[in-house]
Short mmCIF file of C-alpha atoms in Angstrom, two decimals:
data_model
loop_
_atom_site.label_atom_id
_atom_site.label_comp_id
_atom_site.label_asym_id
_atom_site.label_seq_id
_atom_site.Cartn_x
_atom_site.Cartn_y
_atom_site.Cartn_z
CA UNK T 296 112.61 87.98 126.87
CA UNK T 297 110.39 89.50 129.42
CA UNK T 298 111.11 93.46 129.77
CA UNK T 299 111.94 94.66 133.47
CA UNK T 300 109.14 96.56 135.39
CA UNK T 301 111.72 99.58 135.32
CA UNK T 302 111.50 99.29 131.30
CA UNK T 303 107.84 99.01 131.57
CA UNK T 304 107.69 102.09 133.55
CA UNK T 305 109.24 104.21 131.57
CA UNK T 306 107.42 103.35 128.31
CA UNK T 307 104.14 104.17 130.51
CA UNK T 308 105.65 107.00 131.34
CA UNK T 309 106.37 108.12 128.00
CA UNK T 310 103.04 107.27 126.94
CA UNK T 311 101.51 109.23 129.19
CA UNK T 312 102.93 111.76 128.49
CA UNK T 313 102.70 112.13 124.81
CA UNK T 314 99.04 111.31 124.82
CA UNK T 315 98.31 113.38 127.85
CA UNK T 316 99.55 116.46 125.83
CA UNK T 317 98.17 115.22 122.94
CA UNK T 318 94.26 114.69 124.74
CA UNK T 319 94.50 117.63 126.49
CA UNK T 320 94.95 119.82 123.50
CA UNK T 321 92.15 117.46 121.65
CA UNK T 322 89.41 118.29 124.40
CA UNK T 323 90.45 122.29 123.48
CA UNK T 324 90.09 121.64 120.12
CA UNK T 325 86.90 123.46 118.09
CA UNK T 326 84.16 121.40 117.09
CA UNK T 327 82.51 121.32 113.64
CA UNK T 328 79.42 122.75 115.41
CA UNK T 329 81.95 125.49 116.92
CA UNK T 330 83.77 126.54 113.50
CA UNK T 331 84.40 130.23 113.10
CA UNK T 332 83.00 132.28 110.59
CA UNK T 333 84.36 132.00 107.00
CA UNK T 334 84.98 135.78 107.33
CA UNK T 335 87.90 135.54 110.19
CA UNK T 336 90.81 135.04 107.79
CA UNK T 337 92.84 132.43 108.34
CA UNK T 338 95.61 132.71 105.42
CA UNK T 339 98.91 132.71 106.38
CA UNK T 340 100.22 135.89 104.28
CA UNK T 341 103.96 136.07 103.45
CA UNK T 342 106.48 137.16 106.05
CA UNK T 343 103.70 136.26 108.93
CA UNK T 344 105.18 134.98 112.20
CA UNK T 345 104.70 131.83 114.47
CA UNK T 346 106.04 131.49 117.81
CA UNK T 347 104.90 128.21 119.31
CA UNK T 348 105.46 125.34 121.74
CA UNK T 349 105.24 121.36 121.30
CA UNK T 350 105.90 118.17 123.07
CA UNK T 351 105.47 114.54 122.69
CA UNK T 352 107.23 111.29 122.61
CA UNK T 353 107.65 107.70 121.20
CA UNK T 354 106.71 104.68 123.56
CA UNK T 355 109.33 102.39 121.54
CA UNK T 356 112.24 102.76 119.15
CA UNK T 357 112.62 100.74 115.86
CA UNK T 358 115.12 99.77 113.47
CA UNK T 359 118.20 98.45 114.58
CA UNK T 360 117.69 100.13 118.17
CA UNK T 361 114.89 99.14 120.26
CA UNK T 362 113.59 99.22 123.87
CA UNK T 363 114.40 103.24 123.84
CA UNK T 364 111.69 106.09 124.63
CA UNK T 365 112.17 109.38 123.43
CA UNK T 366 110.45 112.34 125.23
CA UNK T 367 110.86 115.87 123.06
CA UNK T 368 109.81 119.63 124.25
CA UNK T 369 110.68 122.46 121.66
CA UNK T 370 110.08 126.05 121.26
CA UNK T 371 109.17 126.77 117.54
CA UNK T 372 109.81 129.73 115.23
CA UNK T 373 108.30 129.73 111.64
CA UNK T 374 108.16 132.35 109.10
CA UNK T 375 105.95 132.19 105.90
CA UNK T 376 108.25 132.67 102.90
CA UNK T 377 105.56 132.34 100.28
CA UNK T 378 101.71 131.63 100.34
CA UNK T 379 99.34 130.50 97.41
CA UNK T 380 96.10 130.01 97.37
CA UNK T 381 96.28 126.33 98.19
CA UNK T 382 99.30 126.17 100.07
CA UNK T 383 102.20 128.02 102.03
CA UNK T 384 105.65 127.19 102.43
CA UNK T 385 106.76 128.25 106.09
CA UNK T 386 110.41 128.18 107.49
CA UNK T 387 110.73 126.51 110.74
CA UNK T 388 113.61 126.33 113.45
CA UNK T 389 112.99 124.49 116.90
CA UNK T 390 114.66 124.81 120.08
CA UNK T 391 115.15 121.99 122.34
CA UNK T 392 115.81 122.51 125.88
CA UNK T 393 115.06 118.93 126.45
CA UNK T 394 115.58 116.21 124.81
CA UNK T 395 115.29 112.81 127.30
CA UNK T 396 116.15 109.27 125.76
CA UNK T 397 115.23 106.34 128.35
CA UNK T 398 116.92 103.10 128.00
CA UNK T 399 116.80 99.79 129.38
CA UNK T 400 118.19 99.53 133.36
CA UNK T 401 120.55 96.39 132.38
CA UNK T 402 122.01 98.24 129.10
CA UNK T 403 124.96 99.95 130.88
CA UNK T 404 126.48 101.03 134.26
CA UNK T 405 124.81 104.34 135.66
CA UNK T 406 121.50 105.89 135.25
CA UNK T 407 118.99 104.50 132.27
CA UNK T 408 117.79 108.23 131.58
CA UNK T 409 119.84 110.22 129.27
CA UNK T 410 119.23 113.91 128.78
CA UNK T 411 120.21 116.14 126.24
CA UNK T 412 119.14 119.75 124.23
CA UNK T 413 119.69 120.44 120.65
CA UNK T 414 118.61 122.85 117.88
CA UNK T 415 116.71 121.88 114.47
CA UNK T 416 117.46 125.03 112.31
CA UNK T 417 116.72 124.00 108.80
CA UNK T 418 113.15 123.10 108.38
CA UNK T 419 110.37 123.58 105.88
CA UNK T 420 106.61 123.49 106.34
CA UNK T 421 103.87 122.97 103.58
CA UNK T 422 100.04 124.06 105.06
CA UNK T 423 97.50 123.18 102.72
CA UNK T 424 93.99 125.20 102.53
CA UNK T 425 95.89 128.15 104.27
CA UNK T 426 92.13 129.39 103.80
CA UNK T 427 90.58 127.03 106.29
CA UNK T 428 90.74 127.01 110.06
CA UNK T 429 91.74 123.63 109.74
CA UNK T 430 95.05 123.25 107.98
CA UNK T 431 96.65 120.05 106.71
CA UNK T 432 100.74 119.95 106.62
CA UNK T 433 103.83 118.31 105.97
CA UNK T 434 107.24 119.10 107.35
CA UNK T 435 110.63 118.09 107.34
CA UNK T 436 113.58 119.44 109.02
CA UNK T 437 117.59 118.75 110.08
CA UNK T 438 119.23 119.66 113.28
CA UNK T 439 121.16 117.98 115.90
CA UNK T 440 121.21 116.86 119.66
CA UNK T 441 123.57 116.46 122.37
CA UNK T 442 123.47 114.02 125.21
CA UNK T 443 125.17 114.26 128.55
CA UNK T 444 126.21 110.15 127.36
CA UNK T 445 126.87 108.41 124.17
CA UNK T 446 123.62 107.39 122.39
CA UNK T 447 122.08 105.00 121.48
CA UNK T 448 124.73 102.59 122.54
CA UNK T 449 128.09 103.05 124.72
CA UNK T 450 131.25 104.05 122.41
CA UNK T 451 128.88 105.73 119.56
CA UNK T 452 128.52 109.72 120.39
CA UNK T 453 126.90 112.20 122.51
CA UNK T 454 126.53 114.47 119.32
CA UNK T 455 124.08 113.34 117.11
CA UNK T 456 122.30 114.66 114.10
CA UNK T 457 118.40 114.18 113.80
CA UNK T 458 116.77 114.62 110.56
CA UNK T 459 113.06 114.07 110.84
CA UNK T 460 109.93 114.11 108.53
CA UNK T 461 105.96 113.86 109.42
CA UNK T 462 102.55 115.24 109.06
CA UNK T 463 100.12 116.73 111.06
CA UNK T 464 97.04 119.57 111.18
CA UNK T 465 96.73 122.80 112.88
CA UNK T 466 93.21 124.32 114.41
CA UNK T 467 93.05 127.84 114.14
CA UNK T 468 91.26 129.02 117.32
CA UNK T 469 91.27 132.24 115.87
CA UNK T 470 92.99 133.99 112.82
CA UNK T 471 96.21 134.54 115.46
CA UNK T 472 96.12 131.18 117.37
CA UNK T 473 96.34 127.33 116.39
CA UNK T 474 96.36 124.29 117.80
CA UNK T 475 98.93 121.52 116.60
CA UNK T 476 98.36 117.59 116.49
CA UNK T 477 100.77 115.92 114.31
CA UNK T 478 103.77 112.65 113.82
CA UNK T 479 107.14 112.88 113.22
CA UNK T 480 109.35 109.90 112.05
CA UNK T 481 112.40 110.81 113.76
CA UNK T 482 116.06 109.51 113.38
CA UNK T 483 119.65 109.66 115.65
CA UNK T 484 122.49 108.93 114.04
CA UNK T 485 125.75 110.40 114.67
CA UNK T 486 126.50 110.27 110.57
CA UNK T 487 129.75 107.75 110.88
CA UNK T 488 131.71 110.36 113.00
CA UNK T 489 132.05 108.08 115.48
CA UNK T 490 133.55 104.33 114.59
CA UNK T 491 129.75 102.98 116.39
CA UNK T 492 126.54 104.39 114.80
CA UNK T 493 123.99 101.93 114.73
CA UNK T 494 121.37 105.21 114.47
CA UNK T 495 117.72 105.28 116.75
CA UNK T 496 114.25 105.73 114.73
CA UNK T 497 111.23 106.57 116.47
CA UNK T 498 107.70 107.30 115.94
CA UNK T 499 106.82 110.79 117.25
CA UNK T 500 103.43 112.23 118.53
CA UNK T 501 103.16 115.52 119.35
CA UNK T 502 101.30 118.14 119.90
CA UNK T 503 102.00 121.87 120.62
CA UNK T 504 100.32 125.76 120.82
CA UNK T 505 101.70 128.51 118.75
CA UNK T 506 100.29 132.32 117.66
CA UNK T 507 101.14 134.25 114.74
CA UNK T 508 102.12 137.58 114.13
CA UNK T 509 102.34 139.89 110.92
#
C-alpha cells in the first residue's frame, strides 16, 4: 500500500532531525590528527558527575506496530559508581521534556502528532578504555513516558514503560567535555495495565553533548 504524502513528510522530518543532530556533532568531533595529548587525563574517576543533553529519532517502527516515527529529547545526569583500569560503571538518569510519536493521518481522528514527556530513572552505562579520549560504551535503562493520547494505538494507554538498550562512543574534546554518538533499541509498552498492549519498537540514532565535574 502506498503511504500518504503526510506520512512520508513526517518520516523525512524525523530523519532530518536525527541525522542533522548526528552530522552536526560529527563535524565537531576531533579527527585522529587532532588527538589530544596523552597526558590530558580522560579517566572517569569514581564519584564524577556528568550533565548533558541528547536528542535523536527513529524514522520508522518495527515489529507489531509499523509506520510510527519517534523523536526524543533528553537531559542526562550520570554518576560514576566504580572505575577500573579498563572499564568504568556509571549510573544514569534521563529526563525527557519532549517525546513525540508521529503516526499515519488515516489511523484515527485528530492530530497525527502525539506529544509526551517522562523519565528514565534506572540506567547504567559501561565505558570502555576509560584512559582514552575515545571511549566506546554500552548502556541500558528503564523508565516511563506519558502521552497526551493513547500510544501506540487507541484504547491502549497514555502511560507506557520504556526499556531500552544500546551502544555508542564518547569523544572527549577535553578532560571534562565530551560528544556522544549512539544507538538505542527503544521499546514502548504499557506492560498490560491496559487490555490492549501491542508495544512499539524503534531503532533510535542520537547524539549529544556533556560535561563532567568531580
